[in-house]
PDB file of C-alpha atoms in Angstrom:
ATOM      1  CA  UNK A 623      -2.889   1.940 -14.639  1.00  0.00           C
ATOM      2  CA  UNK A 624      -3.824   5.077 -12.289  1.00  0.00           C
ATOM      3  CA  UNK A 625      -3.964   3.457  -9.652  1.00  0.00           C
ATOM      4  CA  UNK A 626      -0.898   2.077  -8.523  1.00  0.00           C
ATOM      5  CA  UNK A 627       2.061   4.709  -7.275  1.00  0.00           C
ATOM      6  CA  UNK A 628       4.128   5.989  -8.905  1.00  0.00           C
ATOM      7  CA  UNK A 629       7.608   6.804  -7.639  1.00  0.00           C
ATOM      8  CA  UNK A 630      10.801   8.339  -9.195  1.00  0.00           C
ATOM      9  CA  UNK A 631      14.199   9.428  -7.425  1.00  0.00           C
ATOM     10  CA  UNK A 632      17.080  11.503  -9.052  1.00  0.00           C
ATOM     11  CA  UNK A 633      20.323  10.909  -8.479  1.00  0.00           C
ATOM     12  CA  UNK A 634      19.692   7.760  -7.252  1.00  0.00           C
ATOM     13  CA  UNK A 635      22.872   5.533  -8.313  1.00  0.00           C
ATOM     14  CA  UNK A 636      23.988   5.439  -4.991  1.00  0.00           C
ATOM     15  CA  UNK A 637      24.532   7.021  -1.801  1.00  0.00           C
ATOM     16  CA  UNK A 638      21.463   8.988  -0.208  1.00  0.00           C
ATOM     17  CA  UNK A 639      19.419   8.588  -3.666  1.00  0.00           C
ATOM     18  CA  UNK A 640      20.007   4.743  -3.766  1.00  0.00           C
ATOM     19  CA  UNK A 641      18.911   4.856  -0.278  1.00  0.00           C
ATOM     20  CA  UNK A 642      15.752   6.415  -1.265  1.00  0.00           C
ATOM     21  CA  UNK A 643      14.686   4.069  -3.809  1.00  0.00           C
ATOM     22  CA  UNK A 644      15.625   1.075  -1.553  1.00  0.00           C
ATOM     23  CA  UNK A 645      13.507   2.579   1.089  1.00  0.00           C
ATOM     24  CA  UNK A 646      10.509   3.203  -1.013  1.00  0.00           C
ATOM     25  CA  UNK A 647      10.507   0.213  -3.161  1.00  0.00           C
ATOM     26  CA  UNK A 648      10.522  -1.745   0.769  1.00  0.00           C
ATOM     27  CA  UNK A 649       7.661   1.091   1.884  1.00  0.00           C
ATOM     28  CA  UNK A 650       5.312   1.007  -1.427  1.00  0.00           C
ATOM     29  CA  UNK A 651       2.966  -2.063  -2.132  1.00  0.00           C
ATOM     30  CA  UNK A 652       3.931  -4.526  -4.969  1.00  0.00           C
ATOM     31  CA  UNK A 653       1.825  -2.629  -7.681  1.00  0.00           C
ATOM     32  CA  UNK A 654       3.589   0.057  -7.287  1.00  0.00           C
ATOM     33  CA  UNK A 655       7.088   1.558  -9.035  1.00  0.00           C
ATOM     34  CA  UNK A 656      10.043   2.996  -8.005  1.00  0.00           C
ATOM     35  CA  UNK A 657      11.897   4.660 -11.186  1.00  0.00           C
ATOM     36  CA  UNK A 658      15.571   5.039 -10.304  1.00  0.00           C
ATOM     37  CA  UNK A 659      17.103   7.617 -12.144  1.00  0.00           C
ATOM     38  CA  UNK A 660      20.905   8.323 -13.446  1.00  0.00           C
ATOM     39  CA  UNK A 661      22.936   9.783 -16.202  1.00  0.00           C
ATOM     40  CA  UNK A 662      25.368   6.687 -16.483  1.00  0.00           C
ATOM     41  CA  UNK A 663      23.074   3.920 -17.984  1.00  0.00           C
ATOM     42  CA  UNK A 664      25.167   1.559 -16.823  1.00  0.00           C
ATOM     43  CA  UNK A 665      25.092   2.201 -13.178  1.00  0.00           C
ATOM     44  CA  UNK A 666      21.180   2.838 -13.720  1.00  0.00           C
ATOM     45  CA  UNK A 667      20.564  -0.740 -14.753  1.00  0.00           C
ATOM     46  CA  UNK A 668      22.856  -1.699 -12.241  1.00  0.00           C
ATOM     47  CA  UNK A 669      21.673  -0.128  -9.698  1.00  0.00           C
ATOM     48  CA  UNK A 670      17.640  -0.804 -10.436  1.00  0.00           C
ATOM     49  CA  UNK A 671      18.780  -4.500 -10.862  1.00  0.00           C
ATOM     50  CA  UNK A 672      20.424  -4.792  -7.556  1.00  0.00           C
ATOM     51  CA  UNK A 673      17.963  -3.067  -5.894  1.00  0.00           C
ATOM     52  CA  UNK A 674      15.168  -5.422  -6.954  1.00  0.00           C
ATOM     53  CA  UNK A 675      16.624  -8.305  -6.045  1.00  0.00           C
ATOM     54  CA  UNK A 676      16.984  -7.375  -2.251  1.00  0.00           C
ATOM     55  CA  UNK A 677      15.231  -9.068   0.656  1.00  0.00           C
ATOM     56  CA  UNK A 678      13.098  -6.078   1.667  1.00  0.00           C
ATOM     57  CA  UNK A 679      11.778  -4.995  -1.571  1.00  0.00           C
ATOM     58  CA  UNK A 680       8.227  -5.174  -2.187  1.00  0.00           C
ATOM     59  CA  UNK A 681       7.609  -2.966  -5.382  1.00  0.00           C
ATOM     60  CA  UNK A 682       8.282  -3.235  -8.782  1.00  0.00           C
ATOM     61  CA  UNK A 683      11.507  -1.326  -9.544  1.00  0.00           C
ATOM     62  CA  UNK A 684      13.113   0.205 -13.501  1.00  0.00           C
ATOM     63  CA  UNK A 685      16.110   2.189 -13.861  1.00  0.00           C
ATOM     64  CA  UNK A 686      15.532   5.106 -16.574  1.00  0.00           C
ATOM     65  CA  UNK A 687      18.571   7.361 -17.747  1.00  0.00           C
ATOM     66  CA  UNK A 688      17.696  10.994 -17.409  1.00  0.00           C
ATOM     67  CA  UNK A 689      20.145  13.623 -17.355  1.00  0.00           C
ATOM     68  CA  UNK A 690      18.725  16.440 -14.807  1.00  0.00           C
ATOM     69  CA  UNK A 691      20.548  19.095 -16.440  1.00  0.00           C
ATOM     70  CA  UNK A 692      18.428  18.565 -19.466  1.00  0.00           C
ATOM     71  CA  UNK A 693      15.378  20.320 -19.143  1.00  0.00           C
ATOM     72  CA  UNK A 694      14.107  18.808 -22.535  1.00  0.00           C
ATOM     73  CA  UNK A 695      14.957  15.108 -21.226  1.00  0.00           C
ATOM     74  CA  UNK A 696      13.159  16.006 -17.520  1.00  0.00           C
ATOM     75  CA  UNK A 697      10.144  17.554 -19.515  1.00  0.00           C
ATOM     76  CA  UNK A 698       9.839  14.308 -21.757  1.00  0.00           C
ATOM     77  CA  UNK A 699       9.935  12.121 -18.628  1.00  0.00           C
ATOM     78  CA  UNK A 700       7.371  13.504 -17.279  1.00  0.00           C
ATOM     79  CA  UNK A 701       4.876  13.833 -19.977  1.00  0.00           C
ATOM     80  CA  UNK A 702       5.476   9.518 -20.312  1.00  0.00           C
ATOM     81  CA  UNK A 703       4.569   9.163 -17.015  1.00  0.00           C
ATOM     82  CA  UNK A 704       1.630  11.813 -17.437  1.00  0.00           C
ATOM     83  CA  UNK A 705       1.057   9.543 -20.815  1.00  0.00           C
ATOM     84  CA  UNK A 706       1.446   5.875 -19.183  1.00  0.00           C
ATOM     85  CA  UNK A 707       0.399   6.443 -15.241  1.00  0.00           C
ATOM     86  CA  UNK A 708      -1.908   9.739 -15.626  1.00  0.00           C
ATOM     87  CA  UNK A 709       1.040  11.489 -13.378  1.00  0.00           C
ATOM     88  CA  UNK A 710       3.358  10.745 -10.928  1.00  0.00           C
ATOM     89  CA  UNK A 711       2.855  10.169  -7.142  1.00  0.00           C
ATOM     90  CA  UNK A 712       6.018  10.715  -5.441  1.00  0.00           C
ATOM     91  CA  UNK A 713       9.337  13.143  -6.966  1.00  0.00           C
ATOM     92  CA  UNK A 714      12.167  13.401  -4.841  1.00  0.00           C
ATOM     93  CA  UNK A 715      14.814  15.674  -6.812  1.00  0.00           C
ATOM     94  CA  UNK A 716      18.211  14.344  -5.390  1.00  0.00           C
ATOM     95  CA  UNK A 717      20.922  15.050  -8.046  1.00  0.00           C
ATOM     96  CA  UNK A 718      24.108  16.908  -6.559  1.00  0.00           C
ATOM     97  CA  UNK A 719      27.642  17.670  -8.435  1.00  0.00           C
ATOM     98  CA  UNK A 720      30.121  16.734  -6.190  1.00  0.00           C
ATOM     99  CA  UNK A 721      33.096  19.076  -5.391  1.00  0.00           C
ATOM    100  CA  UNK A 722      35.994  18.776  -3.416  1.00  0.00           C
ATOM    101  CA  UNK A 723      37.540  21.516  -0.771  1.00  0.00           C
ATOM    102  CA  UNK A 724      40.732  21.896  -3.602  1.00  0.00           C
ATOM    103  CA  UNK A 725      38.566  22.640  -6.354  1.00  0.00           C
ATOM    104  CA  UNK A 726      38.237  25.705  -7.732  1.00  0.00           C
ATOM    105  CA  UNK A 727      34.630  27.052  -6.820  1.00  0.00           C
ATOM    106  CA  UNK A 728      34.391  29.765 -10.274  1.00  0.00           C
ATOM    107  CA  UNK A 729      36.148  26.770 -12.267  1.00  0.00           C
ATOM    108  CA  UNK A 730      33.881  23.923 -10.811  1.00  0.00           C
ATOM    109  CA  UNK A 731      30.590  26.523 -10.813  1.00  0.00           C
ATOM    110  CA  UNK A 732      28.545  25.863 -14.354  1.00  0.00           C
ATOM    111  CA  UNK A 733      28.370  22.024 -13.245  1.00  0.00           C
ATOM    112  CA  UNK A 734      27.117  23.030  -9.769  1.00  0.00           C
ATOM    113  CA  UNK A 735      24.720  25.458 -10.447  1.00  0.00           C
ATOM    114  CA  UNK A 736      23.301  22.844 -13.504  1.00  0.00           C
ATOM    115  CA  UNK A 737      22.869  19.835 -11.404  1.00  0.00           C
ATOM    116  CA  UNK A 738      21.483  21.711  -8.538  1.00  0.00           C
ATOM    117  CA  UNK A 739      19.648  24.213  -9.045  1.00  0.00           C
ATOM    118  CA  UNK A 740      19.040  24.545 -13.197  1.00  0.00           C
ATOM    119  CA  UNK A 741      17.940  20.933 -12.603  1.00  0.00           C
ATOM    120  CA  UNK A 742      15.606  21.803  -9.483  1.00  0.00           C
ATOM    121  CA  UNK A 743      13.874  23.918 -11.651  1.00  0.00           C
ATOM    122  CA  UNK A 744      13.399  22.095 -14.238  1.00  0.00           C
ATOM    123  CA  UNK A 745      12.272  18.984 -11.966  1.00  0.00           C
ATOM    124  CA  UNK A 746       9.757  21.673 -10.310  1.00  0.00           C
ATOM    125  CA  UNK A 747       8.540  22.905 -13.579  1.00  0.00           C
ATOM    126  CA  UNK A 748       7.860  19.583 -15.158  1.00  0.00           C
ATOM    127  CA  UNK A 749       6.728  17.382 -12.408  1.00  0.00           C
ATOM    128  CA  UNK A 750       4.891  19.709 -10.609  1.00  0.00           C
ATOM    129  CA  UNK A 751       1.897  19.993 -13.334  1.00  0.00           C
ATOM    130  CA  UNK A 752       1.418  15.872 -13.084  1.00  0.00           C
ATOM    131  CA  UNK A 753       1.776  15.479  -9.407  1.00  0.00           C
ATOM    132  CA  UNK A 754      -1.465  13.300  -8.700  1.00  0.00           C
ATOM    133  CA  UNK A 755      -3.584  14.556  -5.863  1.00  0.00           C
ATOM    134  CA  UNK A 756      -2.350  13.491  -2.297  1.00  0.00           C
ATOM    135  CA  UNK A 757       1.171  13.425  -4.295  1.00  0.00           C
ATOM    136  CA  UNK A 758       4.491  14.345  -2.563  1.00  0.00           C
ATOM    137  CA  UNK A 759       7.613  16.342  -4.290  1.00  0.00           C
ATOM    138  CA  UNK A 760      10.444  17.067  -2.593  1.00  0.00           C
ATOM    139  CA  UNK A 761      14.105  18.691  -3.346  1.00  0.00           C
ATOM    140  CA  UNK A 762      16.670  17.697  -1.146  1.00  0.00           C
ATOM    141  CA  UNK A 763      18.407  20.512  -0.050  1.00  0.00           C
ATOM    142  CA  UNK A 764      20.644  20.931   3.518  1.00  0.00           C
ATOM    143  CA  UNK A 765      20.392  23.424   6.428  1.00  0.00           C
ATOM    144  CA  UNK A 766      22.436  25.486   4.387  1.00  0.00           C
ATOM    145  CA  UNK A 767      18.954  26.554   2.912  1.00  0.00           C
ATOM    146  CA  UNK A 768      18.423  29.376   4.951  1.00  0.00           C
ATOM    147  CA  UNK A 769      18.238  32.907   3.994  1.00  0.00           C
ATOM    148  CA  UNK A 770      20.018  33.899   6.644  1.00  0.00           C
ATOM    149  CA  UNK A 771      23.385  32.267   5.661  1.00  0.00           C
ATOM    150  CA  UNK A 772      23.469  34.663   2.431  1.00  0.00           C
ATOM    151  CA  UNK A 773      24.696  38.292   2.774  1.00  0.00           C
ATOM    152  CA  UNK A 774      21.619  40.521   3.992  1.00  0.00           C
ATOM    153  CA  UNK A 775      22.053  42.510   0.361  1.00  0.00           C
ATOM    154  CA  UNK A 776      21.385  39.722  -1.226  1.00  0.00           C
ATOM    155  CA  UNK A 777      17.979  38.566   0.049  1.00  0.00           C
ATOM    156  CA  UNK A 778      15.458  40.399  -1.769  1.00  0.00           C
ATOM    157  CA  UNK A 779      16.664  38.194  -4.352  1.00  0.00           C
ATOM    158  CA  UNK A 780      15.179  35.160  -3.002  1.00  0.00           C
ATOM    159  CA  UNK A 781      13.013  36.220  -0.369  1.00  0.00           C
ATOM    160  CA  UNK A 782       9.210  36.203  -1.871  1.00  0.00           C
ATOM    161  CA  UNK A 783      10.721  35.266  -5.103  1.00  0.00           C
ATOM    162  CA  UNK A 784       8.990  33.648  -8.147  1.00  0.00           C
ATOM    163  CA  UNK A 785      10.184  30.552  -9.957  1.00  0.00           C
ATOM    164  CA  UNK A 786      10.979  32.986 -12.448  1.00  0.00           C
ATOM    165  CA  UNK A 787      12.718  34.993 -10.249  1.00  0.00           C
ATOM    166  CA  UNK A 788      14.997  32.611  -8.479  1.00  0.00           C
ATOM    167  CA  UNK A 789      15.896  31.556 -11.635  1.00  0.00           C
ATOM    168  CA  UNK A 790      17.260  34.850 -12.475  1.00  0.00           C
ATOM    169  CA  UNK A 791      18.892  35.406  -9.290  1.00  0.00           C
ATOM    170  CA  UNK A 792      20.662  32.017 -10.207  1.00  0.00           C
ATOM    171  CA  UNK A 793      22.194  33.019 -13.613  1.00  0.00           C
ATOM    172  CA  UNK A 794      23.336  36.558 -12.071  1.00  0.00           C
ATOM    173  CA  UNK A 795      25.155  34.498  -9.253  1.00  0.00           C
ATOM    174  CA  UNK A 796      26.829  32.544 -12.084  1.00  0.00           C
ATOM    175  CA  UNK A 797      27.459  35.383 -14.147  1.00  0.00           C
ATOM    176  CA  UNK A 798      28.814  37.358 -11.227  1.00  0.00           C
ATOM    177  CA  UNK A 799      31.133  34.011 -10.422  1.00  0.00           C
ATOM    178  CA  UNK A 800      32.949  34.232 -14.265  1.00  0.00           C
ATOM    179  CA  UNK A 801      33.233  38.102 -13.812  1.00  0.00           C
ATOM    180  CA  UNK A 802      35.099  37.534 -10.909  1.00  0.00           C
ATOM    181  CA  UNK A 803      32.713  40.027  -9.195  1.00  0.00           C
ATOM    182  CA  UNK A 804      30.772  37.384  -6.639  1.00  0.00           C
ATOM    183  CA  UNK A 805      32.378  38.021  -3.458  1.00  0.00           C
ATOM    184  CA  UNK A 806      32.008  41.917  -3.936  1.00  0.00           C
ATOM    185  CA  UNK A 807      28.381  42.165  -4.300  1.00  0.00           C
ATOM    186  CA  UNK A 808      28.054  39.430  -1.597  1.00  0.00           C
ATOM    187  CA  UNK A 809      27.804  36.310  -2.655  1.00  0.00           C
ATOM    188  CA  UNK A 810      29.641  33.709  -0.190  1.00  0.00           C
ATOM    189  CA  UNK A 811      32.733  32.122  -2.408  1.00  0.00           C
ATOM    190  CA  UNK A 812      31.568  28.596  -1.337  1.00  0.00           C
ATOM    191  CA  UNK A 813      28.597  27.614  -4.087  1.00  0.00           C
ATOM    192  CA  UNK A 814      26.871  25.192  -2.050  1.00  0.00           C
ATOM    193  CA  UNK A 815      25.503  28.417   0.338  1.00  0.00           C
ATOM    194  CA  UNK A 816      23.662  30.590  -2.367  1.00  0.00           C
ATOM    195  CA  UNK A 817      22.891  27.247  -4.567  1.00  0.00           C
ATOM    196  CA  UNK A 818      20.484  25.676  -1.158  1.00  0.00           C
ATOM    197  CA  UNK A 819      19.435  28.808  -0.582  1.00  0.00           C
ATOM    198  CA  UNK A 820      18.170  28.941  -4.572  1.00  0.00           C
ATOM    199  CA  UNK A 821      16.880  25.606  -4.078  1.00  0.00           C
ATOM    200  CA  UNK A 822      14.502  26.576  -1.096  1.00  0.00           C
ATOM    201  CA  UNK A 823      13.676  29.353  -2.482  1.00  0.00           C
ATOM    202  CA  UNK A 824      12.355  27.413  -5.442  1.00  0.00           C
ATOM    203  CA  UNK A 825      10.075  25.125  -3.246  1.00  0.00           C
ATOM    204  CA  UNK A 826       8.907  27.938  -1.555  1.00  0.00           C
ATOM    205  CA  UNK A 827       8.051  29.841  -4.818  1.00  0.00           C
ATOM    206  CA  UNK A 828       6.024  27.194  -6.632  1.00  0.00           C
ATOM    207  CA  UNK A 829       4.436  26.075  -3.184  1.00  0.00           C
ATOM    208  CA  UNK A 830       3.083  30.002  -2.588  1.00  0.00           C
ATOM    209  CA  UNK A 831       1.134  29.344  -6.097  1.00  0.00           C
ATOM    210  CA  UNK A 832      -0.289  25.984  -5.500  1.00  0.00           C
ATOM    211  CA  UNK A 833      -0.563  25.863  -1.883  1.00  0.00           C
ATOM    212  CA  UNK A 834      -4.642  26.573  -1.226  1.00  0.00           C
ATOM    213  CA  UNK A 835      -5.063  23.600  -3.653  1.00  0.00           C
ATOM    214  CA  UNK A 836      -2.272  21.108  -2.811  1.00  0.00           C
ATOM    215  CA  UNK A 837      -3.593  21.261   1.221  1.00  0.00           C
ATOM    216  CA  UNK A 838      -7.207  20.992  -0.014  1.00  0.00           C
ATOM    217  CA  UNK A 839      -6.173  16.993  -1.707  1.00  0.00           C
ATOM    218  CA  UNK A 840      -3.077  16.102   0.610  1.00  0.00           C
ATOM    219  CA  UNK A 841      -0.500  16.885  -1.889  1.00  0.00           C
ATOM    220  CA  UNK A 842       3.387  18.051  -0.366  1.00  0.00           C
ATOM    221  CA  UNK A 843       5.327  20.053  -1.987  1.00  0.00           C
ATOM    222  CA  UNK A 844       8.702  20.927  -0.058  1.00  0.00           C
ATOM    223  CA  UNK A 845      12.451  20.873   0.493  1.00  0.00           C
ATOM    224  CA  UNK A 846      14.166  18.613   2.527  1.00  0.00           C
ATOM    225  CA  UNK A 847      16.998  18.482   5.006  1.00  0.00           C
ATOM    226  CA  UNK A 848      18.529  14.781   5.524  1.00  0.00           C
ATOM    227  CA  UNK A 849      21.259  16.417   7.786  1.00  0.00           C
ATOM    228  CA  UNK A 850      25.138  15.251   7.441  1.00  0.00           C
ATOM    229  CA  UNK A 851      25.509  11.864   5.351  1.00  0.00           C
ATOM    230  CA  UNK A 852      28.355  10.003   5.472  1.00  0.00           C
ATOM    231  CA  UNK A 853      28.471   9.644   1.416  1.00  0.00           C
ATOM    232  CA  UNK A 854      31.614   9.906  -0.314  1.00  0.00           C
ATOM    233  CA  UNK A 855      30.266  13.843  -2.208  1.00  0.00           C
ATOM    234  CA  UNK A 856      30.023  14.812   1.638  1.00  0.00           C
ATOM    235  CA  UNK A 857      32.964  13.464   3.342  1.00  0.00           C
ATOM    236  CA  UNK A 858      36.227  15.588   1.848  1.00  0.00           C
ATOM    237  CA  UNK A 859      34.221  18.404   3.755  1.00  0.00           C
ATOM    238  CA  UNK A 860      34.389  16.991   7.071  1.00  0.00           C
ATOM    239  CA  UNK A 861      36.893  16.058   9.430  1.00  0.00           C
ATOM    240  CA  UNK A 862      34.636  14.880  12.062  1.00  0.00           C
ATOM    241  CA  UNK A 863      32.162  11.778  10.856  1.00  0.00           C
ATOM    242  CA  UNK A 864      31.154  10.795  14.282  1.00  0.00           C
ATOM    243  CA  UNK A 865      27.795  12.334  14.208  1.00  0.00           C
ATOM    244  CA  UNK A 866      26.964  11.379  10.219  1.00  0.00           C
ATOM    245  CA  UNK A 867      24.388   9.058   9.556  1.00  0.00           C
ATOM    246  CA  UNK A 868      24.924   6.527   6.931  1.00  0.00           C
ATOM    247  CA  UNK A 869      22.490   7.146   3.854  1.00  0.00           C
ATOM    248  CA  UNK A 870      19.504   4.557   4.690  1.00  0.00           C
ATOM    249  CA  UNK A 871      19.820   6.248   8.569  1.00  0.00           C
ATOM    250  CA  UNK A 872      18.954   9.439   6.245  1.00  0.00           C
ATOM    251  CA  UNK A 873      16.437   8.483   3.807  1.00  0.00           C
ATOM    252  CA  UNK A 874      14.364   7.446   6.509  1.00  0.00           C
ATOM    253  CA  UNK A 875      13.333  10.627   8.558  1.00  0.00           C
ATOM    254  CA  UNK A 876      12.667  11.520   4.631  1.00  0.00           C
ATOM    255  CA  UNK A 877      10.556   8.978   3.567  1.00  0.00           C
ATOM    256  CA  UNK A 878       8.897   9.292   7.163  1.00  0.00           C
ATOM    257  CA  UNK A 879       7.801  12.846   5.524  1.00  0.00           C
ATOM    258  CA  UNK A 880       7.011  10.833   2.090  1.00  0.00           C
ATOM    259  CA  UNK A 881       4.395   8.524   3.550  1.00  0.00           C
ATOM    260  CA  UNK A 882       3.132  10.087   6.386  1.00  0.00           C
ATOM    261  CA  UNK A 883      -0.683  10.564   6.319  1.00  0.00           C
ATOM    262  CA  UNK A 884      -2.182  13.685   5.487  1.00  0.00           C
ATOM    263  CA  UNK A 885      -0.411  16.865   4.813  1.00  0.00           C
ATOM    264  CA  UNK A 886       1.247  19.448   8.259  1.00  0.00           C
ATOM    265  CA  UNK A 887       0.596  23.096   6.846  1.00  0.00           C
ATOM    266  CA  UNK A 888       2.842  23.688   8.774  1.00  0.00           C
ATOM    267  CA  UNK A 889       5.375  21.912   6.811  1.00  0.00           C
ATOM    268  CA  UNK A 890       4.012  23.053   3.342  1.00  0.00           C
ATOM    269  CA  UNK A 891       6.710  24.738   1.241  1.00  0.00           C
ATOM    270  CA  UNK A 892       9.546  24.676   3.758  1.00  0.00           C
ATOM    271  CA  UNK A 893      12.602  23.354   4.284  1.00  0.00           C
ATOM    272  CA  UNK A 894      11.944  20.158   6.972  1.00  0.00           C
ATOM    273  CA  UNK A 895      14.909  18.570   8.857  1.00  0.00           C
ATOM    274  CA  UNK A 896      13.702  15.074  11.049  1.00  0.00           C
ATOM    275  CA  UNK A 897      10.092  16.336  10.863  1.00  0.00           C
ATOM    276  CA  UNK A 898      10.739  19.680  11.752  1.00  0.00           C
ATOM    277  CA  UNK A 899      10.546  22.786  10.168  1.00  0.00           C
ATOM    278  CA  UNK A 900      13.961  25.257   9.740  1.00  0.00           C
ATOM    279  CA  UNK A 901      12.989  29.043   9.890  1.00  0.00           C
ATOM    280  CA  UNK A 902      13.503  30.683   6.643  1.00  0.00           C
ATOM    281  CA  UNK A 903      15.124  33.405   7.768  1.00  0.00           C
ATOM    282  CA  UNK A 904      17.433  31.980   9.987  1.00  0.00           C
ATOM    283  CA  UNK A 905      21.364  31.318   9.725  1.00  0.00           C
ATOM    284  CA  UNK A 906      24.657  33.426   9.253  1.00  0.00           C
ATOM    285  CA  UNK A 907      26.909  33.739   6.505  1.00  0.00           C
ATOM    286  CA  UNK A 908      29.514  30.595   6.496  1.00  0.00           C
ATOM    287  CA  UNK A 909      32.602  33.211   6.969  1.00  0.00           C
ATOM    288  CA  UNK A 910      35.096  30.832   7.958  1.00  0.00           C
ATOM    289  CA  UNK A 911      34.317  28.289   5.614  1.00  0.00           C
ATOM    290  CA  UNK A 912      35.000  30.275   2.650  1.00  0.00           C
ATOM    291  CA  UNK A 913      38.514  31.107   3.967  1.00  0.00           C
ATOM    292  CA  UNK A 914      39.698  27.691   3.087  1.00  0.00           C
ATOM    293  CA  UNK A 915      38.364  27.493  -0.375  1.00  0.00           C
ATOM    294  CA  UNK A 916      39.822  28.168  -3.708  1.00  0.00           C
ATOM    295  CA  UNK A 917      38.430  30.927  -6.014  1.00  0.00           C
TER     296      UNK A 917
END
């Protein structure tokens, strides 16, 4: 059964991830499948079902329960699809925490950091080895990304950084966050800044390793940019919608980037908003932002 394409979507219950899958199950031939992903196994099965049964969907479509945060559960996944498929086609790692603006950011910050970026990693680290060539694996992340919107001290930590690295860089950050000592040594109060900026750092890191290779057979690896969503984890932050998309309007410049033809080395390992590429290094620290936020 290698050849047929194989999909799979975290986070994927609804909003931008259900989006995703409904896109790519319409996109991908019949002999294909979409896995849609979730920790509630309930609203998996829901979900899947529903999805299936619409007008525009072409390919075969599962739900599978998989809790991101567990690297052992993401590993296992991934070595049944290695087992069943011989790999894995297309990854999109979509999983977010959502947190309001009266949260508190240190009290809200192990659940963040997990679902974002402990579970990027772990998504990277286990996928990555049975991407098939011409494959495509992409985090979504959000202009937020940039290096540039973290406190110049703190980008050696990321910049050039190692899987590894970035990794350990991530557990200082939350360390820093229980001591109470964040905001002193730099890091923005707001944990969505340092946590995109982890999870581009990520792509970039295990791109700079495979990246000869991956443009040699077609295969993408990079992070994504949807821009703003009108979901309901995005709207508390907002008090201006007029310019969000709704979350198919968003999947699609991403699954534009998904089954486009051929790889742009251009786009290899970045982060990619609409088809274009957002310099690394650009962006300012979100100041103002953190001002309304609770420790």
């Amino acid at each position: 059964m290698t050849t047929s394409r194989i999909a799979l979507v975290t986070g994927a219950n609804q909003g931008l991830g259900r989006a995703l899958v409904e896109g790519l199950a319409a996109r991908l031939g019949p002999d294909d499948l979409v896995l849609l992903t979730g920790r509630n196994a309930h609203r998996v099965t829901d979900a899947a079902r529903e999805v299936a049964g619409l007008p525009g969907t072409v390919s075969r479509v599962e739900g599978r329960v998989l809790d991101v945060t567990d690297a052992d559960a993401v590993a296992a996944l991934a070595d049944e699809l290695r087992g069943t498929y011989g790999g894995v086609d297309i990854v999109i790692s979509n999983a977010v925490a959502r947190v309001l603006p009266d949260d508190s950011q240190a009290e809200r910050a192990d659940e963040f950091i997990d679902v974002s970026n402990s579970a990027t990693h772990a998504v990277l680290r286990s996928f990555g080895p049975v991407l098939r060539p011409g494959g495509r694996l992409l985090v979504v992340a959000s202009g937020l990304g940039t290096l540039g919107h973290l406190d110049p001290r703190l980008h050696p930590l990321f910049d050039g950084a190692t899987l590894d690295q970035v990794e350990y860089a991530v557990e200082s950050w939350r360390t820093a966050v229980h001591n109470r000592t964040a905001q002193e040594a730099g890091w923005p109060l707001w944990l969505n800044v340092p946590s995109k900026v982890a999870q581009v750092a990520a792509v970039r890191a295990v791109a700079a390793e495979r990246r000869t290779r991956d443009l040699a057979d077609g295969t993408l690896i990079a992070s994504v940019c949807p821009g703003m969503v009108d979901t309901a984890t995005s709207r508390p932050w907002f008090s201006d919608y007029s310019g969000a998309q709704s979350p198919a309007d968003a999947a699609s410049a991403v699954l534009d980037l998904v089954t486009a033809e051929g790889v742009d080395a251009a786009q290899y390992g970045e982060l990619v908003q609409f088809g274009k590429v957002l310099p690394w290094h650009d962006g300012t620290p979100p100041t103002a932002q953190d001002a309304l936020l609770k420790p």
